[in-house]
Structure formats: structure tokens, C-alpha cells
Short mmCIF file of C-alpha atoms in Angstrom, two decimals:
data_model
loop_
_atom_site.label_atom_id
_atom_site.label_comp_id
_atom_site.label_asym_id
_atom_site.label_seq_id
_atom_site.Cartn_x
_atom_site.Cartn_y
_atom_site.Cartn_z
CA MET A 1201 -44.48 43.81 -17.53
CA ALA A 1202 -44.75 40.17 -18.80
CA GLU A 1203 -40.89 39.72 -19.84
CA GLY A 1204 -39.75 41.30 -16.21
CA GLU A 1205 -42.25 38.40 -14.23
CA THR A 1206 -40.82 35.54 -16.67
CA GLN A 1207 -37.27 36.78 -15.72
CA SER A 1208 -37.54 37.23 -12.14
CA PRO A 1209 -38.20 33.45 -11.13
CA GLY A 1210 -35.14 32.26 -13.17
CA ARG A 1211 -32.66 35.08 -11.43
CA LYS A 1212 -33.84 33.12 -7.99
CA LYS A 1213 -32.30 29.98 -9.03
CA CYS A 1214 -28.94 29.25 -7.31
CA GLY A 1215 -26.78 26.52 -6.05
CA PRO A 1216 -24.39 26.89 -2.94
CA TYR A 1217 -24.90 29.96 -1.03
CA ILE A 1218 -21.45 31.69 -2.63
CA SER A 1219 -22.93 30.90 -6.10
CA SER A 1220 -25.78 33.10 -5.72
CA VAL A 1221 -23.90 36.02 -5.26
CA THR A 1222 -23.85 38.60 -8.50
CA SER A 1223 -21.24 41.05 -7.13
CA GLN A 1224 -17.68 40.32 -7.99
CA THR A 1225 -16.65 42.24 -4.95
CA VAL A 1226 -18.87 40.78 -2.51
CA ASN A 1227 -17.94 37.14 -3.81
CA LEU A 1228 -14.26 38.26 -3.27
CA MET A 1229 -15.07 39.33 0.31
CA ILE A 1230 -16.90 36.42 0.81
CA ARG A 1231 -14.01 34.00 -0.33
CA GLY A 1232 -11.38 35.81 2.00
CA ILE A 1233 -13.46 35.69 5.11
CA VAL A 1234 -13.76 31.87 4.30
CA LEU A 1235 -9.96 31.43 3.48
CA PHE A 1236 -9.22 33.54 6.78
CA PHE A 1237 -11.25 31.03 8.94
CA ILE A 1238 -9.91 27.91 7.29
CA GLY A 1239 -6.24 29.33 7.90
CA VAL A 1240 -6.95 30.35 11.46
CA PHE A 1241 -8.38 26.81 11.98
CA LEU A 1242 -5.54 25.10 10.73
CA ALA A 1243 -3.21 27.45 12.82
CA LEU A 1244 -4.68 26.09 16.05
CA VAL A 1245 -4.68 22.50 15.17
CA LEU A 1246 -1.00 22.82 13.62
CA ASN A 1247 0.38 24.80 16.05
CA LEU A 1248 -1.06 22.96 18.92
CA LEU A 1249 1.17 19.56 17.57
CA GLN A 1250 4.26 21.73 17.03
CA ILE A 1251 3.86 22.96 20.68
CA GLN A 1252 3.48 19.63 22.36
CA ARG A 1253 6.40 18.14 20.99
CA ASN A 1254 8.09 21.46 21.98
CA VAL A 1255 9.19 22.16 18.27
CA THR A 1256 8.36 25.83 18.96
CA LEU A 1257 8.66 27.17 22.17
CA PHE A 1258 6.61 30.81 23.45
CA PRO A 1259 6.81 32.82 26.45
CA PRO A 1260 4.65 32.10 29.06
CA ASP A 1261 2.99 35.53 29.18
CA VAL A 1262 2.18 35.34 25.30
CA ILE A 1263 0.19 31.65 25.76
CA ALA A 1264 -3.49 32.92 25.95
CA SER A 1265 -5.74 30.72 24.18
CA ILE A 1266 -7.86 27.57 25.04
CA PHE A 1267 -5.47 25.73 22.04
CA SER A 1268 -2.21 27.12 24.13
CA SER A 1269 -1.20 29.24 20.92
CA ALA A 1270 0.02 33.00 21.06
CA TRP A 1271 -3.25 34.71 20.16
CA TRP A 1272 -1.66 36.44 17.28
CA VAL A 1273 -0.32 33.34 15.26
CA PRO A 1274 -3.98 32.40 14.12
CA PRO A 1275 -4.91 35.99 12.84
CA CYS A 1276 -1.74 36.07 10.80
CA CYS A 1277 -2.17 32.64 9.62
CA GLY A 1278 -5.69 33.26 8.70
CA THR A 1279 -4.79 36.54 6.88
CA ALA A 1280 -1.88 34.77 5.01
CA SER A 1281 -4.24 31.94 4.16
CA ALA A 1282 -6.84 34.44 2.73
CA VAL A 1283 -4.09 36.40 0.43
CA ILE A 1284 -2.61 32.98 -0.59
CA GLY A 1285 -6.06 31.72 -1.60
CA LEU A 1286 -7.07 34.27 -3.31
CA LEU A 1287 -3.57 34.94 -5.15
CA TYR A 1288 -3.73 31.55 -6.80
CA PRO A 1289 -6.86 32.14 -9.02
CA CYS A 1290 -5.83 35.76 -9.93
CA ILE A 1291 -2.28 34.35 -10.95
CA ASP A 1292 -4.41 31.52 -13.05
CA ARG A 1293 -6.42 34.09 -14.73
CA HIS A 1294 -3.68 36.65 -15.19
CA LEU A 1295 -1.63 33.64 -16.80
CA GLY A 1296 -4.80 32.42 -19.29
CA GLU A 1297 -4.06 29.63 -17.71
CA PRO A 1298 -7.25 28.13 -15.63
CA HIS A 1299 -6.42 25.47 -13.45
CA LYS A 1300 -8.40 22.02 -14.01
CA PHE A 1301 -6.28 19.44 -12.76
CA LYS A 1302 -8.81 17.50 -10.03
CA ARG A 1303 -11.12 20.53 -9.34
CA GLU A 1304 -13.31 18.50 -6.91
CA TRP A 1305 -14.05 18.93 -3.22
CA SER A 1306 -12.89 15.60 -2.63
CA SER A 1307 -9.59 16.20 -3.84
CA VAL A 1308 -9.22 19.43 -1.93
CA MET A 1309 -10.16 17.77 1.15
CA ARG A 1310 -7.24 15.15 0.60
CA CYS A 1311 -4.78 17.82 -0.12
CA VAL A 1312 -5.61 19.03 3.48
CA ALA A 1313 -5.28 15.73 4.95
CA VAL A 1314 -1.91 15.30 3.22
CA PHE A 1315 -0.63 18.50 4.40
CA VAL A 1316 -1.67 18.23 7.77
CA GLY A 1317 -0.02 14.58 7.76
CA ILE A 1318 3.18 16.44 6.41
CA ASN A 1319 2.90 18.78 9.48
CA HIS A 1320 2.11 15.98 12.08
CA ALA A 1321 5.25 14.29 10.68
CA SER A 1322 7.55 16.97 11.27
CA ALA A 1323 6.50 16.82 15.01
CA LYS A 1324 6.02 13.28 15.50
CA VAL A 1325 8.57 11.46 13.17
CA ASP A 1326 12.06 11.08 14.91
CA PHE A 1327 15.06 10.81 12.19
CA ASP A 1328 18.55 10.74 13.37
CA ASN A 1329 18.96 14.10 11.99
CA ASN A 1330 17.21 17.03 10.54
CA ILE A 1331 18.81 16.69 7.39
CA GLN A 1332 16.92 13.37 6.77
CA LEU A 1333 14.00 15.00 8.06
CA SER A 1334 14.18 17.93 5.74
CA LEU A 1335 14.91 15.47 2.85
CA THR A 1336 11.68 13.59 3.57
CA LEU A 1337 9.52 16.23 4.09
CA ALA A 1338 10.79 17.96 0.80
CA ALA A 1339 9.90 14.94 -0.86
CA LEU A 1340 6.50 14.79 0.49
CA SER A 1341 5.78 18.31 -0.63
CA ILE A 1342 6.84 17.91 -3.90
CA GLY A 1343 4.58 14.91 -4.05
CA LEU A 1344 1.98 17.19 -2.72
CA TRP A 1345 2.18 19.65 -5.54
CA TRP A 1346 2.66 16.84 -7.99
CA THR A 1347 -0.50 14.90 -6.95
CA PHE A 1348 -3.12 18.05 -6.02
CA ASP A 1349 -1.73 20.46 -8.24
CA ARG A 1350 0.75 19.99 -11.23
CA SER A 1351 0.81 23.73 -12.30
CA ARG A 1352 3.95 25.62 -12.95
CA SER A 1353 2.41 28.81 -11.21
CA GLY A 1354 1.16 26.85 -8.30
CA PHE A 1355 5.07 25.82 -7.82
CA GLY A 1356 6.43 28.98 -8.32
CA LEU A 1357 4.13 30.51 -5.79
CA GLY A 1358 4.74 27.77 -3.26
CA ILE A 1359 8.54 28.39 -3.63
CA GLY A 1360 7.97 31.99 -3.35
CA ILE A 1361 5.56 31.97 -0.48
CA ALA A 1362 8.43 29.38 1.10
CA PHE A 1363 11.07 32.08 1.05
CA LEU A 1364 8.72 34.98 2.23
CA ALA A 1365 7.31 33.07 5.31
CA THR A 1366 10.65 31.63 6.56
CA LEU A 1367 12.04 35.00 6.10
CA VAL A 1368 9.59 36.58 8.35
CA THR A 1369 9.86 33.63 10.69
CA GLN A 1370 13.71 33.95 10.87
CA LEU A 1371 13.17 37.76 11.76
CA LEU A 1372 10.28 37.14 14.30
CA VAL A 1373 12.64 34.27 16.25
CA TYR A 1374 15.83 36.77 16.18
CA ASN A 1375 13.56 39.31 17.61
CA GLY A 1376 12.66 36.68 20.43
CA VAL A 1377 9.28 36.76 19.58
CA TYR A 1378 9.54 32.77 19.96
CA GLN A 1379 12.02 30.19 19.32
CA TYR A 1380 12.54 26.86 17.85
CA THR A 1381 14.23 24.29 19.62
CA SER A 1382 17.52 22.65 18.15
CA PRO A 1383 17.61 25.10 15.17
CA ASP A 1384 19.77 24.12 12.30
CA PHE A 1385 18.97 26.93 9.86
CA LEU A 1386 19.98 29.92 11.32
CA TYR A 1387 17.32 30.50 13.76
CA VAL A 1388 14.52 27.95 12.37
CA ARG A 1389 14.64 24.22 11.71
CA SER A 1390 15.72 23.57 8.31
CA TRP A 1391 12.42 21.73 7.05
CA LEU A 1392 9.90 24.75 7.74
CA PRO A 1393 10.20 26.02 4.09
CA CYS A 1394 8.87 22.43 3.24
CA ILE A 1395 5.76 23.13 5.55
CA PHE A 1396 5.38 26.50 4.26
CA PHE A 1397 5.48 25.44 0.84
CA ALA A 1398 2.89 22.48 1.17
CA GLY A 1399 0.38 25.26 3.02
CA GLY A 1400 0.53 27.45 0.09
CA ILE A 1401 0.10 24.32 -2.31
CA THR A 1402 -3.28 23.44 0.06
CA MET A 1403 -4.41 26.97 0.71
CA GLY A 1404 -4.31 27.66 -3.29
CA ASN A 1405 -6.21 24.41 -3.85
CA ILE A 1406 -8.85 25.73 -1.69
CA GLY A 1407 -8.84 29.26 -3.01
CA ARG A 1408 -9.03 27.63 -6.38
CA GLN A 1409 -12.24 25.54 -5.53
CA LEU A 1410 -14.05 28.51 -4.00
CA ALA A 1411 -13.19 30.66 -7.29
CA MET A 1412 -14.84 27.94 -9.30
CA TYR A 1413 -18.18 29.33 -7.77
CA GLU A 1414 -17.89 32.79 -9.01
CA CYS A 1415 -17.15 31.49 -12.69
CA LYS A 1416 -20.43 29.88 -12.60
CA VAL A 1417 -22.31 32.85 -11.59
CA ILE A 1418 -20.53 34.64 -14.53
CA ALA A 1419 -21.54 31.87 -16.72
CA GLU A 1420 -24.61 31.94 -15.95
CA LYS A 1421 -25.21 35.23 -16.18
CA SER A 1422 -23.86 35.38 -19.62
CA HIS A 1423 -26.26 32.59 -20.45
CA GLN A 1424 -29.34 34.19 -19.20
CA GLU A 1425 -28.33 37.87 -21.29
#
């Protein structure tokens, strides 16, 4: 009994709330929920910028929120953000290459700020043609990866995410769900893959940072045992 009494206070010591969760399944669910709401928030803000500049056009009957966004956009972006944010640290563990480059929240916040800036540039900055804008955003997106990620897995996942997201968007526009003004890459803008690439890198960084708490919990449990 004496040993149980001495161990119980030690188990109550914990840092942030997510670090105190010992079950990996519950920890995974919490990270997924956090990533989902981050994705919803970013979708509302960034989609608002695109609509204000008439980059994307939705039919009047589907505009049904205070941010003038189609109701299905935030949940879809939130779900995609959760999947991406959970996938990045999973791939890191599978490859045996834990990502340790700039692993602090200040770096993650700067990455988010740069991503918002890239999206803002796509809606606000005027170029002579879309090719110049696309090349500029491509350079900025690769610069974001180099500044905040620099991992081969991150770059590969970013390319894959950009390809799949662009393909899905092409299908949505083709079926008349919404449309882009002045499309120059089939049914969408040529710079759209750059936005998806930067978004994948950003959500991956957030997911990796959240996953660090789970690693700390496992290390603490192993130390106690």
C-alpha cells in the first residue's frame, strides 16, 4: 500500500492537458479534433478573402454562413486538415525519421502566418498574367517548406496533397458546385496547387507539433516504469 501511495501523486503530475492523456487512442482523437477546428477556422478566413476578391464564385443559394462561405467548405477543409495533420507524424514514425527541425510553437505560428500571407497574395496581388502569379506563389510555397520543414517526406506529401486536392477541385468545378473566375488551368487557377502544397506543409507542421506531446507522455511513462 505504501508503494501505491507514493506512486499515485507522481502519476498526477502533467504538463499541458493533451500531455496528461495516457491513452494513445484518446490522444489521437484529441489531436484530430484540434486539427479539425483549426482547419475550419482557416477555411472560413481564407475562403472569405477569395470570395471578397471574386476569385471563387458560389451560387447564391449555397451561401449560408456569417462568413459568406458555402456550408460544406469548412467541414471538408477541417476533415482534410485532421487527416493531413495526423498523417505527417505517422509517416515520420514509419520512416524512422522523426522531424526535429524547428520544433517549437513559435515556428509553427510563423508558418501559419506565412501560409495566410501566400493565400492573401493570391487574392490581393495583381500580376500581368496568371503565369507570373503562379511562379511567384510556387517559389513562396517552396520557400515555406524550406524554412519550416526541409524533410523529404514533408515535400513528397505536400506534392501528393496538392495533386489530389487540385484533382478534387477540378471535379467539383466541372460538376458546377462552384467556379473560378478567369480559369487558366482547365477549370481552376494555375496557382491553386501552390496553395494546397503550402496548406499541406502548414497543417503537417501543426500535426507534428501536437504529436510531440504524445511522445513526451510515452517517455514519461517509460521513465516511471
